[in-house]
XYZ file of C-alpha atoms in Angstrom:
482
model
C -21.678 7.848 -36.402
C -21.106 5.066 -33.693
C -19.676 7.103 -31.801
C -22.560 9.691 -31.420
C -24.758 7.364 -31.165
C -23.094 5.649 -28.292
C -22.576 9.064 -26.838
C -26.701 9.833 -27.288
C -27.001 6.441 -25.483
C -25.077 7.352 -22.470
C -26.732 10.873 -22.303
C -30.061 9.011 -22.286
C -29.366 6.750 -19.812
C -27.536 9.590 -17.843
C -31.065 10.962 -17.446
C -32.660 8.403 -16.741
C -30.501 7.231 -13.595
C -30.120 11.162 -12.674
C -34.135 10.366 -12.350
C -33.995 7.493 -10.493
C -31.468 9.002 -8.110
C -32.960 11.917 -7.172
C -36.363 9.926 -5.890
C -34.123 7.742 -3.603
C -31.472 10.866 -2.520
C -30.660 11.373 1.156
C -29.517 14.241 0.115
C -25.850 15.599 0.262
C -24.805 14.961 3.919
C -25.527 11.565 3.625
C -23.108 11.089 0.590
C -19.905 12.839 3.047
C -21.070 10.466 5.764
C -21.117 7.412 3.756
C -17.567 8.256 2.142
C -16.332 9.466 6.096
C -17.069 6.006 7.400
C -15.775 4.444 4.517
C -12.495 5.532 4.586
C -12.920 5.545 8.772
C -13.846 1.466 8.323
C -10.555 1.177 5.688
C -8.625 3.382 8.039
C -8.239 0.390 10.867
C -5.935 -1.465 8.681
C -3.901 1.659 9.415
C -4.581 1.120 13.235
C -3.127 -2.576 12.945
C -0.344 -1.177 10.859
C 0.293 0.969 13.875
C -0.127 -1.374 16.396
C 1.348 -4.597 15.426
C 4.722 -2.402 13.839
C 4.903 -0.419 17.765
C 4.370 -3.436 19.840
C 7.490 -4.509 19.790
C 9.118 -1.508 21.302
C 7.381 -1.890 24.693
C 6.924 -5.846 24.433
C 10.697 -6.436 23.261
C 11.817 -6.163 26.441
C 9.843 -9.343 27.962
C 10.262 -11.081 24.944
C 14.548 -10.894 25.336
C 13.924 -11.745 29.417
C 11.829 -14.697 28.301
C 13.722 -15.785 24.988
C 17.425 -14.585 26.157
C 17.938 -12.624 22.892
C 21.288 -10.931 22.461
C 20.964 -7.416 20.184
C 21.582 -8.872 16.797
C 18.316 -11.590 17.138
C 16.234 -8.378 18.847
C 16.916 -6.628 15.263
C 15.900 -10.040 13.906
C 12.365 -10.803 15.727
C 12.163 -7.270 15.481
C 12.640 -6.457 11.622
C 10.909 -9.902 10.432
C 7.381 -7.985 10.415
C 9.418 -5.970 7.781
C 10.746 -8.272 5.664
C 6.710 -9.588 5.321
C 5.871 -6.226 4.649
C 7.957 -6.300 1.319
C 6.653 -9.722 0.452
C 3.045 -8.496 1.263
C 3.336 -5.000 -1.061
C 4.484 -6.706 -3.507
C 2.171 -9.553 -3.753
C -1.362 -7.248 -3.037
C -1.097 -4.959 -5.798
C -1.693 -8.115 -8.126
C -4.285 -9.388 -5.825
C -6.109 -6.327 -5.901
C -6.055 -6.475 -9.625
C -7.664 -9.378 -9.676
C -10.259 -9.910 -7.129
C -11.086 -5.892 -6.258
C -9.540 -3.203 -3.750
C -12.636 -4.335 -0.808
C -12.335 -8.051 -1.148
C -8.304 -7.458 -0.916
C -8.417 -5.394 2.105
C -10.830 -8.256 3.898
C -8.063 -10.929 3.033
C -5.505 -8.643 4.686
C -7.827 -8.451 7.962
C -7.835 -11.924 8.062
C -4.285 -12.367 7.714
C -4.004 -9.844 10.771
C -5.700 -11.811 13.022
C -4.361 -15.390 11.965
C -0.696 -13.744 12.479
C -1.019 -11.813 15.659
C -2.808 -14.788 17.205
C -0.005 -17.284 16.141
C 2.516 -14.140 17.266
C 0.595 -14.589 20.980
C 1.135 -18.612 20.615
C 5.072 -18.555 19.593
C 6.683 -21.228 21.627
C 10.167 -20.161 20.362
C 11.866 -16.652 19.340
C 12.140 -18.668 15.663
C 8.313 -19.316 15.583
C 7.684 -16.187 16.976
C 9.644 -14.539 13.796
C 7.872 -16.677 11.344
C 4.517 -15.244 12.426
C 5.384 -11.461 12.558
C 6.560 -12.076 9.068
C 3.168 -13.715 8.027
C 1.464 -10.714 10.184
C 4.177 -8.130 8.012
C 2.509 -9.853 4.808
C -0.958 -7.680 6.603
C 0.952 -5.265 7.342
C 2.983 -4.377 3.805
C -0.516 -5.219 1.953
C -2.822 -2.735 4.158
C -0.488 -0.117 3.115
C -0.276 -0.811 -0.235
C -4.408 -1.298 -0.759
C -5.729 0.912 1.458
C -3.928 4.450 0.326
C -5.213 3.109 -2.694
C -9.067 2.655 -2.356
C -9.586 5.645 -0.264
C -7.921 7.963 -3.110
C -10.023 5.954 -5.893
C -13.197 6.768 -3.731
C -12.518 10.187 -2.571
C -13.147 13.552 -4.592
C -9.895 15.540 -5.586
C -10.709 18.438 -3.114
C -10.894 16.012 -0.116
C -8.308 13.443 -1.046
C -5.375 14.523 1.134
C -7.340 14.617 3.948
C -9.367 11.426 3.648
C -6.300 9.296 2.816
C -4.506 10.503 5.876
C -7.276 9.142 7.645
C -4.833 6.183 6.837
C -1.790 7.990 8.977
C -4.065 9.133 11.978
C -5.089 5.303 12.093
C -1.539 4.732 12.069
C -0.882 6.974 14.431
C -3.524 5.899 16.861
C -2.195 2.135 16.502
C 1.122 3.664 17.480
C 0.000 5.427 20.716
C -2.115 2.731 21.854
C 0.585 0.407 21.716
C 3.248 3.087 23.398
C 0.026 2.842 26.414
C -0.207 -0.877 26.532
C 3.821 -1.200 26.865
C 4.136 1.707 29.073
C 1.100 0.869 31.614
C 0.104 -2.834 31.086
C 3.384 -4.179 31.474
C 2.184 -5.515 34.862
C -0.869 -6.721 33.928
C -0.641 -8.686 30.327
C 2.523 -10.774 29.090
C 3.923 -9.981 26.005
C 1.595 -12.571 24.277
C -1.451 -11.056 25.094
C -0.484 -7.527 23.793
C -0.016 -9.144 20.213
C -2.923 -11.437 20.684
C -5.749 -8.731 21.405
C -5.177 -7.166 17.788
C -7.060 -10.209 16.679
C -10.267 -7.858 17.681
C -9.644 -5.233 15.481
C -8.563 -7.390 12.361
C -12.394 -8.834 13.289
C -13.952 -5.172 13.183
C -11.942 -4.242 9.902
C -12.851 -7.663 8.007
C -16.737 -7.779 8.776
C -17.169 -3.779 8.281
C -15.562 -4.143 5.025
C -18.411 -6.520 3.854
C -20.892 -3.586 2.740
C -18.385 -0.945 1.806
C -18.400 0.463 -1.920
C -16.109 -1.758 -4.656
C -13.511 1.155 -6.297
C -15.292 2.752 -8.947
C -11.845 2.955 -11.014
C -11.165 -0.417 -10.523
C -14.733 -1.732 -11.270
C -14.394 0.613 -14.310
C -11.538 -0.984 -15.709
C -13.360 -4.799 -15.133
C -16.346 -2.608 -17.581
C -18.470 -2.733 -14.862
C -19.550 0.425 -15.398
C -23.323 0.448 -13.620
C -21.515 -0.733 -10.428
C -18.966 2.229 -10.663
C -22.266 4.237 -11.137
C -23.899 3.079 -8.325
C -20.649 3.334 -6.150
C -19.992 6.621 -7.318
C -23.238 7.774 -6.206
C -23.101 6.408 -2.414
C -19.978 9.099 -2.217
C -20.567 11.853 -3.992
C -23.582 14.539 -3.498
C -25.241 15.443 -6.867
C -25.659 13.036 -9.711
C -23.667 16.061 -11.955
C -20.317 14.845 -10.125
C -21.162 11.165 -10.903
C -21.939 11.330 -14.590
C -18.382 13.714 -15.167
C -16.614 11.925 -13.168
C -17.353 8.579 -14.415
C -16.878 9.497 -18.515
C -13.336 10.959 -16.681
C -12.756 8.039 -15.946
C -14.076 5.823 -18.827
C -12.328 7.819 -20.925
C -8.910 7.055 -18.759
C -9.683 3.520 -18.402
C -9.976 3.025 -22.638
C -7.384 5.093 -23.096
C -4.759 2.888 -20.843
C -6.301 -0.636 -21.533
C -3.944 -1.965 -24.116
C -1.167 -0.582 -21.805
C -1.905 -2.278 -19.048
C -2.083 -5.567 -21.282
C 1.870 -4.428 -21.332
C 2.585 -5.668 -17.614
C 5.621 -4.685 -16.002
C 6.940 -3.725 -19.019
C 5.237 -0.353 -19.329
C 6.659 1.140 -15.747
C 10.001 1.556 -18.469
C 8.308 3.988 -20.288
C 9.779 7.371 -20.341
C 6.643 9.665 -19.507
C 5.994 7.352 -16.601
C 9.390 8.032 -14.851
C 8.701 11.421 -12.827
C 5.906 9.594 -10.858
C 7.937 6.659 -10.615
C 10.972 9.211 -9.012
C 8.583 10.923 -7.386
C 6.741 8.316 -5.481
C 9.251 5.698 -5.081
C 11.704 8.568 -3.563
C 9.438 9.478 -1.184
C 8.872 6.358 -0.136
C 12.738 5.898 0.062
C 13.123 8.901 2.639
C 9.571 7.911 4.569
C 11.812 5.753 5.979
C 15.241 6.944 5.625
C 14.461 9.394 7.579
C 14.533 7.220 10.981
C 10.865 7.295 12.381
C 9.886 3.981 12.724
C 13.457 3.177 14.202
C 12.917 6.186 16.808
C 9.351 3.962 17.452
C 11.011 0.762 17.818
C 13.904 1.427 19.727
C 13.261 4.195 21.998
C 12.727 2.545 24.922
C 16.637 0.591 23.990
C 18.245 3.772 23.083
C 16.937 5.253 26.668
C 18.026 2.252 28.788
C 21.576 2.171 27.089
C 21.619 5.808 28.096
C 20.890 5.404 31.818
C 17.031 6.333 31.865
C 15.250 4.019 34.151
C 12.906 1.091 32.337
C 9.553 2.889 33.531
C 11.165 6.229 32.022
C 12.208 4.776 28.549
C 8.662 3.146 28.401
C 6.928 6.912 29.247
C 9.056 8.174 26.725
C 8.441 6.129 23.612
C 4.516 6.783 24.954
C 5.410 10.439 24.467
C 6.875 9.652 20.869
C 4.128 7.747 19.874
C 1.492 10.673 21.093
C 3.343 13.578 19.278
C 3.175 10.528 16.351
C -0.677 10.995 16.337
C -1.170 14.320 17.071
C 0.875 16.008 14.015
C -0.399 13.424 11.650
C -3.895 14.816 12.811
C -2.742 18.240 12.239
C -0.903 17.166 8.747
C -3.882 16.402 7.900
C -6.213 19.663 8.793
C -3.102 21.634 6.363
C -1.951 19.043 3.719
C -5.145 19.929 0.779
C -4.763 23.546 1.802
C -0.838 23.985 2.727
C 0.475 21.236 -0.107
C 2.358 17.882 -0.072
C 5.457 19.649 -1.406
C 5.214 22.962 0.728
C 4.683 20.878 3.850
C 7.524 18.227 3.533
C 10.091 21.727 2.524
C 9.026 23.570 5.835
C 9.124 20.551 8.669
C 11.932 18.826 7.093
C 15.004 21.528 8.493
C 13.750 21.078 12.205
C 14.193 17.222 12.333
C 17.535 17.887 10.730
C 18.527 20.182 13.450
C 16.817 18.208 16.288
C 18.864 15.330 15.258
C 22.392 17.354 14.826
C 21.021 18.020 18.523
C 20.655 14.427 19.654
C 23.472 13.251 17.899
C 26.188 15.868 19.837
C 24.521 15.443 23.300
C 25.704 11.694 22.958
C 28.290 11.782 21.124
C 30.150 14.415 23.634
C 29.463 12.795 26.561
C 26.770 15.043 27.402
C 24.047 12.480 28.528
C 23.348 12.345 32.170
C 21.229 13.026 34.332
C 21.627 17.042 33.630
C 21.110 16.526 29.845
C 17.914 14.185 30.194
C 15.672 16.682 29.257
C 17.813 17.719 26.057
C 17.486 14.340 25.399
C 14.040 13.883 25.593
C 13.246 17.434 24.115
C 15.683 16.514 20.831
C 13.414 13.762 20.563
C 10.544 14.861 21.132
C 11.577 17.290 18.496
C 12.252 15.005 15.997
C 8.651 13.291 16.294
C 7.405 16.770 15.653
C 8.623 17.894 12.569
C 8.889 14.414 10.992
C 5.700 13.104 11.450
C 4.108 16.080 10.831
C 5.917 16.307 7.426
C 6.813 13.467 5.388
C 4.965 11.135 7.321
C 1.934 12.928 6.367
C 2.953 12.477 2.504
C 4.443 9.315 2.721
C 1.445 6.918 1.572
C 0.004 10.305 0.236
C 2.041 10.779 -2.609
C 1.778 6.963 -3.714
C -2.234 7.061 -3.721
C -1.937 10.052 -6.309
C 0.809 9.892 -8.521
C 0.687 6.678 -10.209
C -1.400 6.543 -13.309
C -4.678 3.690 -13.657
C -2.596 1.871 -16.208
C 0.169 0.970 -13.538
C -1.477 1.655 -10.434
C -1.602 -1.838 -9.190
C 2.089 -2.809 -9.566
C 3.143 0.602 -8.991
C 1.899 1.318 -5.129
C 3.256 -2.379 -4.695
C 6.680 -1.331 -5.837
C 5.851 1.996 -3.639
C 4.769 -0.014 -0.364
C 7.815 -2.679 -0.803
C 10.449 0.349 -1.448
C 8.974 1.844 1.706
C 9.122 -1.174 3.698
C 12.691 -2.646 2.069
C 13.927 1.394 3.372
C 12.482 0.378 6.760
C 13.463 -3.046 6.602
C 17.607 -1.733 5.936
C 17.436 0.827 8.310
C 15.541 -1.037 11.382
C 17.730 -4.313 10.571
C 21.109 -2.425 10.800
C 19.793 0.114 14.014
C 21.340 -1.500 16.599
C 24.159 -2.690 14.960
C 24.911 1.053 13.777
C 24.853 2.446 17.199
C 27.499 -0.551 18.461
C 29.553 0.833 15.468
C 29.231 4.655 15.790
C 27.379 5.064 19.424
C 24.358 6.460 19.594
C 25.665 10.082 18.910
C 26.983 9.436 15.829
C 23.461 7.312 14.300
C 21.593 10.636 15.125
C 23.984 11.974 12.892
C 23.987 9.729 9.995
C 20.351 9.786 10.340
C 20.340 13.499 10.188
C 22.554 13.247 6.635
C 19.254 11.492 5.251
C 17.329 13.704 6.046
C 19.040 16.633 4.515
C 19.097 14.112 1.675
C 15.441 13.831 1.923
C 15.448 17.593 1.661
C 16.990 18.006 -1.582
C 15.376 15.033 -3.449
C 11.489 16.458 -2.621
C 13.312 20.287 -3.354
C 14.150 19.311 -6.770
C 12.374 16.419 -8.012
C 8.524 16.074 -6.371
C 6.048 18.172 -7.644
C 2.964 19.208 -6.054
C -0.328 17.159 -6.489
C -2.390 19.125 -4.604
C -6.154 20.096 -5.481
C -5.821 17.791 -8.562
C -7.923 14.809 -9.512
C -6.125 11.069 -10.587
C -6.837 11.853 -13.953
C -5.589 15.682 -14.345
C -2.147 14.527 -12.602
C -2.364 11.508 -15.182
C -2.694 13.933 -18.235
C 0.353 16.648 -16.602
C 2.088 13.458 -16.943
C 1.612 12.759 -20.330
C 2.111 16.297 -21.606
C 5.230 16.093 -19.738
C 4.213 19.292 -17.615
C 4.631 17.078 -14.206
C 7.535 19.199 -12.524
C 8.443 20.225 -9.150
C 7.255 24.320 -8.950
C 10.461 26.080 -7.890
């Protein structure tokens, strides 16, 4: 009887805010716009992901004039941003627990622009390692929050493309960075190009200030007029809000005592395919070399006898192919498939790496070969980023039900980043060991890897809501489709 009583309550009051609604409605367009520059305001996080990671490649070459680094403390200055990341992945998804998925993205802006500034100020290649890995701390939590608070904001239809507003942001960080180190070389020091990201970190912390809380995560604090209200700023009719929110009430009771569990619930059985899924993916984000290829393009080309201003116009090429097939992963990824997409681009970075790798490792590389080179490359970029790049932070933002969802896209972010971390700390030292031909090659082996692991154990999440891949879950129907 309490039951349908409560239920007649919530009807009742269902009407009566579908009422008050209506009278204040700006009608449907203004709903898309509002949850466009929402996730376009989140995205920038993404941009100073991009930006502060892809530095380095262009200003990494001042920084071992100025500092005299041999190549084992360039992996070190270089991968300390990384080992922050972890730290910072780890660490947000319990901050966002606590205080809210806005109010933790606005401390990670201000941790962006108190680390690149004291990255700009580094009297010593030590200090100047201690504040990338305070700016990695930024760096590890954007991309563990903001994946996050775009997919708990965005409708199921629209949620592969609005959270890869997240990878475009990257993207455009990336490029902007390849442009700084390629054509400003000249012009600013190597403390200035880490300094101006401060501006940025600015825009993202003060446009955060009137964004929408997540109406999941205001849900589970029983907030539930504030998920109402935040609901309604992104969706068009007041239909979607009211079935939508009960969807998610209903969630949210249903996985309250298990989140009282802790850490101790990501052991339970039904939970493991998402935790395979996700966290593998992560893995081979990573494993699959493209934030090496971002970092140490410009080194690789040098060692191989392409002029400085050549290796510089070259990682600028990486980092624009970067951009513009994460732009056209996602136009595809709600219509083509996370799955689908990974299974066809993933073969052509294989190949253009079994490509790369022979041209050095038989002595190929000259002059003649410079274009094979830079075409293998190029190649690479293509069908990488515009695969499992595209899925990457993708996959993590879906497939994690509300009852772990904090400490699981932390343990998602810091497995991506550790992955990054081990293969950018060991670059350098791999191609002393094995020459550059024969990295390309062991690089190429994780990818096939990569291959395999989505073939036979990632299934697809497109066109779903949270809460329908949640249930498949539970029913034990989450599978790959073969």
């Amino acid at each position: 009887m309490s039951e349908r009583l409560s239920h007649a309550s919530d009807e009742r009051r269902d009407g009566l805010q579908e009422s008050e609604s209506s009278a204040t409605d700006d009608g449907p367009l203004s709903a898309e716009v509002y949850l466009l520059t929402t996730a376009g305001v989140a995205a920038i996080a993404g941009f100073l992901y991009g930006y502060d990671t892809g530095i380095i490649s262009g200003a990494l070459l001042q920084i071992t004039a100025d500092f005299g680094l041999d190549h084992r403390t360039q992996e070190l200055v270089t991968s300390a941003i990384l080992v922050g990341a972890v730290i910072g992945a780890l660490g947000c998804g319990k901050l966002s627990g606590l205080i809210g998925r806005r109010y933790t993205i606005m401390v990670v802006a201000a941790i962006f622009a108190l680390g690149v500034i004291c990255s700009g100020l580094a009297p010593s290649a030590f200090w100047l390692g201690a504040s990338r890995l305070l700016l990695g701390c930024a760096v590890g939590g954007a991309s563990q929050i903001v994946p996050v608070y775009i997919a708990e904001l965005a409708p199921a239809e629209k949620r592969g493309r609005l959270v890869t507003f997240f990878n475009i942001s990257i993207g455009v960080g990336i490029l902007t960075a390849g442009v700084v180190g390629a054509f400003l070389q000249a012009y600013w020091s190597w403390r200035v190009m880490f300094a101006v990201a401060a501006i940025p970190a600015l825009i993202l912390l003060l446009g955060m200030i009137k964004l929408p809380e997540s109406p999941r995560w205001l849900v589970g604090q029983r907030r539930v007029r504030e998920a109402r209200e935040a609901l309604g700023m992104v969706r068009e009719t007041d239909r979607e809000v009211r079935r939508e929110l009960r969807s998610i009430e209903k969630t949210s009771k249903r996985t309250a005592k298990e989140r009282q569990l802790g850490w101790r619930e990501l052991r339970k059985p039904w939970l493991r395919p998402a935790l395979i899924a996700g966290l593998g993916v992560a893995a081979f984000t990573q494993l699959s070399g493209i934030e090496m290829m971002i970092y140490y393009t410009p080194t690789f080309l040098t060692d191989a006898g392409f002029s400085h201003q050549g290796a510089l116009y070259s990682a600028l090429g990486v980092a624009g192919i970067y951009l513009v097939m994460t732009i056209l992963g996602k136009l595809v990824v709600d219509h083509l498939g996370r799955r689908r997409l990974c299974l066809l681009m993933m073969p052509g970075a294989v190949l253009s790496l079994l490509v790369l790798g022979a041209v050095f490792q038989f002595g190929a590389d000259g002059p003649q070969t410079s274009w094979l080179i830079v075409a293998s490359l190029f190649a690479f970029m293509v069908f990488n980023a515009g695969g499992i790049q595209v899925i990457g932070w993708l996959i993590g933002s879906e497939v994690y039900p509300l009852s772990i969802r904090e400490k699981a896209t932390s343990l998602h972010a810091a497995m991506l980043w550790g992955s990054n971390l081990l293969l950018t700390g060991t670059a350098l030292t791999m191609v002393n060991l094995l020459g550059i031909g024969g990295a390309m090659w062991f690089y190429a082996g994780l990818n096939v890897l990569g291959f395999l692991f989505i073939f036979f154990l990632v299934p697809e999440t497109k066109g779903k809501s949270l809460e329908e891949i949640e249930n498949e879950l539970k029913e034990g129907t989450f599978l790959p489709m073969r």
